[in-house]
N, CA, C and O atoms as CSV, one atom per row, in Angstrom:
chain,resi,resn,atom,element,x,y,z
A,1,MET,N,N,-1.047,-12.217,7.379
A,1,MET,CA,C,-1.375,-11.545,8.624
A,1,MET,C,C,-1.254,-12.497,9.804
A,1,MET,O,O,-1.448,-12.098,10.952
A,2,LEU,N,N,-0.938,-13.735,9.527
A,2,LEU,CA,C,-0.786,-14.715,10.585
A,2,LEU,C,C,0.415,-14.384,11.468
A,2,LEU,O,O,0.428,-14.725,12.651
A,3,LEU,N,N,1.405,-13.734,10.909
A,3,LEU,CA,C,2.622,-13.395,11.644
A,3,LEU,C,C,2.482,-12.097,12.427
A,3,LEU,O,O,3.214,-11.883,13.394
A,4,PHE,N,N,1.566,-11.237,12.033
A,4,PHE,CA,C,1.459,-9.900,12.622
A,4,PHE,C,C,1.088,-9.931,14.107
A,4,PHE,O,O,1.765,-9.313,14.928
A,5,LEU,N,N,0.035,-10.635,14.446
A,5,LEU,CA,C,-0.457,-10.628,15.824
A,5,LEU,C,C,0.523,-11.257,16.824
A,5,LEU,O,O,0.740,-10.670,17.884
A,6,PRO,N,N,1.123,-12.417,16.543
A,6,PRO,CA,C,2.107,-12.950,17.497
A,6,PRO,C,C,3.316,-12.039,17.690
A,6,PRO,O,O,3.816,-11.899,18.806
A,7,LEU,N,N,3.789,-11.418,16.607
A,7,LEU,CA,C,4.910,-10.488,16.740
A,7,LEU,C,C,4.529,-9.281,17.589
A,7,LEU,O,O,5.315,-8.824,18.419
A,8,LEU,N,N,3.335,-8.773,17.379
A,8,LEU,CA,C,2.868,-7.627,18.151
A,8,LEU,C,C,2.749,-7.970,19.631
A,8,LEU,O,O,3.216,-7.213,20.482
A,9,LEU,N,N,2.132,-9.097,19.942
A,9,LEU,CA,C,1.966,-9.500,21.335
A,9,LEU,C,C,3.310,-9.803,22.004
A,9,LEU,O,O,3.526,-9.438,23.160
A,10,ALA,N,N,4.207,-10.465,21.282
A,10,ALA,CA,C,5.524,-10.762,21.850
A,10,ALA,C,C,6.313,-9.481,22.106
A,10,ALA,O,O,6.985,-9.363,23.131
A,11,GLY,N,N,6.238,-8.531,21.193
A,11,GLY,CA,C,6.939,-7.260,21.397
A,11,GLY,C,C,6.404,-6.497,22.593
A,11,GLY,O,O,7.182,-5.959,23.382
A,12,ILE,N,N,5.091,-6.441,22.739
A,12,ILE,CA,C,4.488,-5.737,23.874
A,12,ILE,C,C,4.844,-6.439,25.186
A,12,ILE,O,O,5.153,-5.781,26.180
A,13,ALA,N,N,4.801,-7.780,25.189
A,13,ALA,CA,C,5.130,-8.525,26.407
A,13,ALA,C,C,6.595,-8.320,26.805
A,13,ALA,O,O,6.894,-8.131,27.984
A,14,LEU,N,N,7.495,-8.356,25.844
A,14,LEU,CA,C,8.917,-8.167,26.156
A,14,LEU,C,C,9.191,-6.755,26.654
A,14,LEU,O,O,10.020,-6.568,27.545
A,15,ILE,N,N,8.518,-5.769,26.103
A,15,ILE,CA,C,8.692,-4.401,26.583
A,15,ILE,C,C,8.172,-4.279,28.013
A,15,ILE,O,O,8.809,-3.634,28.846
A,16,ALA,N,N,7.024,-4.889,28.308
A,16,ALA,CA,C,6.454,-4.815,29.653
A,16,ALA,C,C,7.357,-5.511,30.670
A,16,ALA,O,O,7.588,-4.973,31.753
A,17,VAL,N,N,7.869,-6.693,30.340
A,17,VAL,CA,C,8.750,-7.411,31.266
A,17,VAL,C,C,10.072,-6.674,31.432
A,17,VAL,O,O,10.590,-6.560,32.543
A,18,GLY,N,N,10.614,-6.177,30.331
A,18,GLY,CA,C,11.887,-5.453,30.405
A,18,GLY,C,C,11.784,-4.168,31.202
A,18,GLY,O,O,12.751,-3.770,31.850
A,19,ALA,N,N,10.640,-3.514,31.171
A,19,ALA,CA,C,10.460,-2.273,31.927
A,19,ALA,C,C,10.164,-2.551,33.396
A,19,ALA,O,O,10.494,-1.734,34.255
A,20,ALA,N,N,9.549,-3.688,33.696
A,20,ALA,CA,C,9.127,-3.971,35.073
A,20,ALA,C,C,10.237,-4.602,35.912
A,20,ALA,O,O,10.297,-4.366,37.119
A,21,VAL,N,N,11.098,-5.383,35.312
A,21,VAL,CA,C,12.100,-6.131,36.074
A,21,VAL,C,C,13.455,-5.444,35.925
A,21,VAL,O,O,13.883,-5.137,34.813
A,22,ASP,N,N,14.133,-5.203,37.063
A,22,ASP,CA,C,15.466,-4.597,37.025
A,22,ASP,C,C,16.466,-5.571,36.406
A,22,ASP,O,O,16.408,-6.776,36.650
A,23,GLY,N,N,17.359,-5.047,35.621
A,23,GLY,CA,C,18.385,-5.870,34.992
A,23,GLY,C,C,17.915,-6.582,33.741
A,23,GLY,O,O,18.653,-7.398,33.189
A,24,MET,N,N,16.725,-6.302,33.283
A,24,MET,CA,C,16.194,-6.958,32.088
A,24,MET,C,C,15.932,-5.958,30.965
A,24,MET,O,O,14.991,-6.122,30.188
A,25,LEU,N,N,16.756,-4.934,30.883
A,25,LEU,CA,C,16.555,-3.929,29.838
A,25,LEU,C,C,16.784,-4.504,28.440
A,25,LEU,O,O,16.255,-3.983,27.457
A,26,TYR,N,N,17.566,-5.569,28.353
A,26,TYR,CA,C,17.780,-6.174,27.043
A,26,TYR,C,C,16.481,-6.758,26.493
A,26,TYR,O,O,16.289,-6.817,25.279
A,27,LEU,N,N,15.580,-7.192,27.394
A,27,LEU,CA,C,14.278,-7.670,26.927
A,27,LEU,C,C,13.455,-6.538,26.332
A,27,LEU,O,O,12.725,-6.733,25.361
A,28,MET,N,N,13.577,-5.354,26.922
A,28,MET,CA,C,12.863,-4.211,26.367
A,28,MET,C,C,13.421,-3.852,24.986
A,28,MET,O,O,12.669,-3.483,24.084
A,29,SER,N,N,14.733,-3.962,24.831
A,29,SER,CA,C,15.341,-3.677,23.528
A,29,SER,C,C,14.878,-4.679,22.477
A,29,SER,O,O,14.582,-4.304,21.343
A,30,ILE,N,N,14.817,-5.945,22.852
A,30,ILE,CA,C,14.350,-6.963,21.920
A,30,ILE,C,C,12.877,-6.733,21.574
A,30,ILE,O,O,12.464,-6.938,20.433
A,31,GLY,N,N,12.088,-6.307,22.565
A,31,GLY,CA,C,10.679,-6.011,22.313
A,31,GLY,C,C,10.499,-4.866,21.330
A,31,GLY,O,O,9.629,-4.913,20.461
A,32,VAL,N,N,11.325,-3.841,21.473
A,32,VAL,CA,C,11.256,-2.709,20.537
A,32,VAL,C,C,11.650,-3.168,19.136
A,32,VAL,O,O,11.027,-2.773,18.151
A,33,LEU,N,N,12.674,-3.992,19.050
A,33,LEU,CA,C,13.071,-4.508,17.736
A,33,LEU,C,C,11.959,-5.353,17.118
A,33,LEU,O,O,11.725,-5.280,15.912
A,34,LEU,N,N,11.281,-6.146,17.926
A,34,LEU,CA,C,10.161,-6.924,17.407
A,34,LEU,C,C,9.035,-6.031,16.900
A,34,LEU,O,O,8.410,-6.335,15.884
A,35,LEU,N,N,8.776,-4.934,17.603
A,35,LEU,CA,C,7.733,-4.014,17.137
A,35,LEU,C,C,8.130,-3.337,15.834
A,35,LEU,O,O,7.283,-3.106,14.971
A,36,VAL,N,N,9.412,-3.019,15.687
A,36,VAL,CA,C,9.887,-2.427,14.432
A,36,VAL,C,C,9.737,-3.428,13.286
A,36,VAL,O,O,9.292,-3.065,12.197
A,37,VAL,N,N,10.109,-4.687,13.529
A,37,VAL,CA,C,9.944,-5.724,12.503
A,37,VAL,C,C,8.466,-5.895,12.160
A,37,VAL,O,O,8.106,-6.084,10.998
A,38,ASP,N,N,7.629,-5.827,13.169
A,38,ASP,CA,C,6.187,-5.954,12.954
A,38,ASP,C,C,5.651,-4.820,12.079
A,38,ASP,O,O,4.838,-5.056,11.185
A,39,LEU,N,N,6.100,-3.608,12.332
A,39,LEU,CA,C,5.656,-2.481,11.508
A,39,LEU,C,C,6.178,-2.581,10.081
A,39,LEU,O,O,5.470,-2.230,9.137
A,40,LEU,N,N,7.412,-3.058,9.914
A,40,LEU,CA,C,7.937,-3.253,8.560
A,40,LEU,C,C,7.159,-4.331,7.816
A,40,LEU,O,O,6.900,-4.199,6.620
A,41,TYR,N,N,6.794,-5.380,8.510
A,41,TYR,CA,C,5.981,-6.441,7.914
A,41,TYR,C,C,4.628,-5.891,7.467
A,41,TYR,O,O,4.156,-6.188,6.369
A,42,LEU,N,N,4.012,-5.087,8.332
A,42,LEU,CA,C,2.714,-4.509,7.999
A,42,LEU,C,C,2.819,-3.545,6.817
A,42,LEU,O,O,1.950,-3.531,5.945
A,43,ALA,N,N,3.882,-2.742,6.790
A,43,ALA,CA,C,4.078,-1.806,5.682
A,43,ALA,C,C,4.311,-2.548,4.372
A,43,ALA,O,O,3.829,-2.118,3.324
A,44,THR,N,N,5.043,-3.656,4.419
A,44,THR,CA,C,5.284,-4.444,3.214
A,44,THR,C,C,3.996,-5.065,2.704
A,44,THR,O,O,3.735,-5.058,1.501
A,45,ARG,N,N,3.189,-5.601,3.608
A,45,ARG,CA,C,1.901,-6.181,3.201
A,45,ARG,C,C,0.996,-5.116,2.576
A,45,ARG,O,O,0.324,-5.371,1.576
A,46,LEU,N,N,0.987,-3.937,3.168
A,46,LEU,CA,C,0.163,-2.856,2.639
A,46,LEU,C,C,0.651,-2.428,1.258
A,46,LEU,O,O,-0.149,-2.204,0.350
A,47,HIS,N,N,1.971,-2.318,1.108
A,47,HIS,CA,C,2.538,-1.912,-0.177
A,47,HIS,C,C,2.219,-2.946,-1.258
A,47,HIS,O,O,1.854,-2.584,-2.377
A,48,LEU,N,N,2.357,-4.228,-0.925
A,48,LEU,CA,C,2.066,-5.265,-1.911
A,48,LEU,C,C,0.579,-5.340,-2.241
A,48,LEU,O,O,0.205,-5.721,-3.350
A,49,ALA,N,N,-0.270,-4.977,-1.278
A,49,ALA,CA,C,-1.704,-4.972,-1.544
A,49,ALA,C,C,-2.088,-3.818,-2.469
A,49,ALA,O,O,-2.991,-3.957,-3.294
A,50,LEU,N,N,-1.405,-2.681,-2.334
A,50,LEU,CA,C,-1.730,-1.521,-3.158
A,50,LEU,C,C,-1.045,-1.549,-4.517
A,50,LEU,O,O,-1.577,-1.007,-5.486
A,51,HIS,N,N,0.133,-2.176,-4.604
A,51,HIS,CA,C,0.917,-2.212,-5.842
A,51,HIS,C,C,1.312,-3.642,-6.163
A,51,HIS,O,O,2.465,-4.019,-5.951
A,52,PRO,N,N,0.390,-4.448,-6.667
A,52,PRO,CA,C,0.752,-5.837,-6.969
A,52,PRO,C,C,1.727,-5.908,-8.139
A,52,PRO,O,O,1.677,-5.090,-9.058
A,53,ALA,N,N,2.604,-6.888,-8.089
A,53,ALA,CA,C,3.578,-7.076,-9.160
A,53,ALA,C,C,2.861,-7.623,-10.387
A,53,ALA,O,O,1.977,-8.469,-10.255
A,54,PRO,N,N,3.227,-7.152,-11.585
A,54,PRO,CA,C,2.582,-7.679,-12.789
A,54,PRO,C,C,3.005,-9.120,-13.025
A,54,PRO,O,O,4.186,-9.454,-12.934
A,55,GLY,N,N,2.060,-9.945,-13.319
A,55,GLY,CA,C,2.337,-11.358,-13.561
A,55,GLY,C,C,2.556,-11.621,-15.034
A,55,GLY,O,O,2.444,-10.711,-15.855
A,56,PRO,N,N,2.867,-12.854,-15.374
A,56,PRO,CA,C,3.127,-13.182,-16.781
A,56,PRO,C,C,1.872,-13.182,-17.641
A,56,PRO,O,O,1.975,-13.177,-18.868
A,57,LEU,N,N,0.698,-13.186,-17.037
A,57,LEU,CA,C,-0.541,-13.262,-17.805
A,57,LEU,C,C,-1.295,-11.933,-17.833
A,57,LEU,O,O,-2.504,-11.921,-18.067
A,58,THR,N,N,-0.611,-10.822,-17.599
A,58,THR,CA,C,-1.293,-9.535,-17.552
A,58,THR,C,C,-1.358,-8.845,-18.897
A,58,THR,O,O,-1.737,-7.675,-18.959
A,59,GLY,N,N,-1.012,-9.507,-19.952
A,59,GLY,CA,C,-1.074,-8.895,-21.279
A,59,GLY,C,C,0.115,-9.327,-22.109
A,59,GLY,O,O,1.060,-9.927,-21.597
A,60,SER,N,N,0.066,-9.025,-23.365
A,60,SER,CA,C,1.173,-9.420,-24.222
A,60,SER,C,C,2.366,-8.506,-23.986
A,60,SER,O,O,2.256,-7.464,-23.342
A,61,ARG,N,N,3.497,-8.920,-24.520
A,61,ARG,CA,C,4.719,-8.138,-24.337
A,61,ARG,C,C,4.576,-6.762,-24.985
A,61,ARG,O,O,5.074,-5.769,-24.455
A,62,ARG,N,N,3.907,-6.703,-26.111
A,62,ARG,CA,C,3.734,-5.440,-26.803
A,62,ARG,C,C,2.882,-4.478,-25.986
A,62,ARG,O,O,3.156,-3.278,-25.976
A,63,GLN,N,N,1.875,-4.965,-25.314
A,63,GLN,CA,C,1.032,-4.092,-24.495
A,63,GLN,C,C,1.806,-3.540,-23.302
A,63,GLN,O,O,1.651,-2.373,-22.943
A,64,ARG,N,N,2.641,-4.381,-22.688
A,64,ARG,CA,C,3.379,-3.916,-21.510
A,64,ARG,C,C,4.469,-2.927,-21.873
A,64,ARG,O,O,4.746,-2.020,-21.089
A,65,THR,N,N,5.106,-3.067,-23.043
A,65,THR,CA,C,6.194,-2.178,-23.409
A,65,THR,C,C,5.728,-0.981,-24.213
A,65,THR,O,O,6.540,-0.105,-24.511
A,66,SER,N,N,4.454,-0.903,-24.578
A,66,SER,CA,C,3.995,0.187,-25.435
A,66,SER,C,C,4.085,1.535,-24.740
A,66,SER,O,O,4.221,2.558,-25.411
A,67,GLU,N,N,4.015,1.566,-23.438
A,67,GLU,CA,C,4.077,2.858,-22.748
A,67,GLU,C,C,5.485,3.427,-22.693
A,67,GLU,O,O,5.662,4.585,-22.315
A,68,TYR,N,N,6.503,2.631,-23.066
A,68,TYR,CA,C,7.883,3.116,-23.019
A,68,TYR,C,C,8.408,3.513,-24.389
A,68,TYR,O,O,9.602,3.778,-24.528
A,69,ARG,N,N,7.563,3.560,-25.391
A,69,ARG,CA,C,8.021,3.913,-26.725
A,69,ARG,C,C,8.337,5.394,-26.816
A,69,ARG,O,O,7.693,6.237,-26.192
A,70,LEU,N,N,9.345,5.676,-27.613
A,70,LEU,CA,C,9.757,7.054,-27.837
A,70,LEU,C,C,9.010,7.625,-29.041
A,70,LEU,O,O,8.625,6.877,-29.940
A,71,PRO,N,N,8.803,8.931,-29.068
A,71,PRO,CA,C,8.190,9.524,-30.262
A,71,PRO,C,C,9.149,9.433,-31.442
A,71,PRO,O,O,10.361,9.318,-31.258
A,72,CYS,N,N,8.603,9.484,-32.652
A,72,CYS,CA,C,9.408,9.312,-33.861
A,72,CYS,C,C,9.997,10.628,-34.351
A,72,CYS,O,O,10.116,10.827,-35.560
A,73,SER,N,N,10.365,11.525,-33.455
A,73,SER,CA,C,10.899,12.822,-33.873
A,73,SER,C,C,12.398,12.760,-34.130
A,73,SER,O,O,12.928,13.658,-34.785
A,74,THR,N,N,13.098,11.757,-33.652
A,74,THR,CA,C,14.532,11.647,-33.858
A,74,THR,C,C,14.790,10.747,-35.062
A,74,THR,O,O,14.338,9.602,-35.075
A,75,PRO,N,N,15.504,11.236,-36.070
A,75,PRO,CA,C,15.680,10.431,-37.279
A,75,PRO,C,C,16.571,9.208,-37.075
A,75,PRO,O,O,16.449,8.248,-37.835
A,76,ARG,N,N,17.451,9.202,-36.092
A,76,ARG,CA,C,18.352,8.068,-35.885
A,76,ARG,C,C,17.635,6.851,-35.298
A,76,ARG,O,O,18.072,5.718,-35.498
A,77,LEU,N,N,16.564,7.075,-34.592
A,77,LEU,CA,C,15.849,5.970,-33.951
A,77,LEU,C,C,14.729,5.478,-34.851
A,77,LEU,O,O,14.064,6.263,-35.529
A,78,ARG,N,N,14.534,4.184,-34.846
A,78,ARG,CA,C,13.409,3.636,-35.554
A,78,ARG,C,C,12.134,3.847,-34.726
A,78,ARG,O,O,12.188,3.897,-33.497
A,79,CYS,N,N,11.023,3.965,-35.389
A,79,CYS,CA,C,9.760,4.113,-34.669
A,79,CYS,C,C,9.420,2.824,-33.945
A,79,CYS,O,O,9.740,1.736,-34.423
A,80,GLY,N,N,8.782,2.940,-32.810
A,80,GLY,CA,C,8.362,1.768,-32.053
A,80,GLY,C,C,9.193,1.539,-30.817
A,80,GLY,O,O,8.926,0.587,-30.084
A,81,GLY,N,N,10.190,2.364,-30.546
A,81,GLY,CA,C,10.954,2.238,-29.315
A,81,GLY,C,C,12.019,1.173,-29.335
A,81,GLY,O,O,12.576,0.854,-28.284
A,82,SER,N,N,12.322,0.614,-30.475
A,82,SER,CA,C,13.333,-0.441,-30.561
A,82,SER,C,C,14.681,0.208,-30.880
A,82,SER,O,O,14.779,1.037,-31.784
A,83,PHE,N,N,15.723,-0.178,-30.126
A,83,PHE,CA,C,17.039,0.415,-30.309
A,83,PHE,C,C,17.995,-0.518,-31.053
A,83,PHE,O,O,19.119,-0.117,-31.356
A,84,GLY,N,N,17.599,-1.699,-31.342
A,84,GLY,CA,C,18.530,-2.678,-31.915
A,84,GLY,C,C,18.214,-2.946,-33.305
A,84,GLY,O,O,18.893,-3.745,-33.949
């Protein structure tokens, strides 16, 4: 979150300067782009906070792959979800 506040303030300042001074519309465009980057940063942080990536110590390999096993109703497949 250290990056969020400076990006937000810089975007607002660039939009204000670009809107107030004639011939500086490019500053307003850069300010809008900074605000878009800021919102994407915030959305990414929120997504990572709600859906953390599984680490290597979150359980054994069998526990993590057990939810992907197929039922043993097909005679060609071996039970346990292994295809090889």
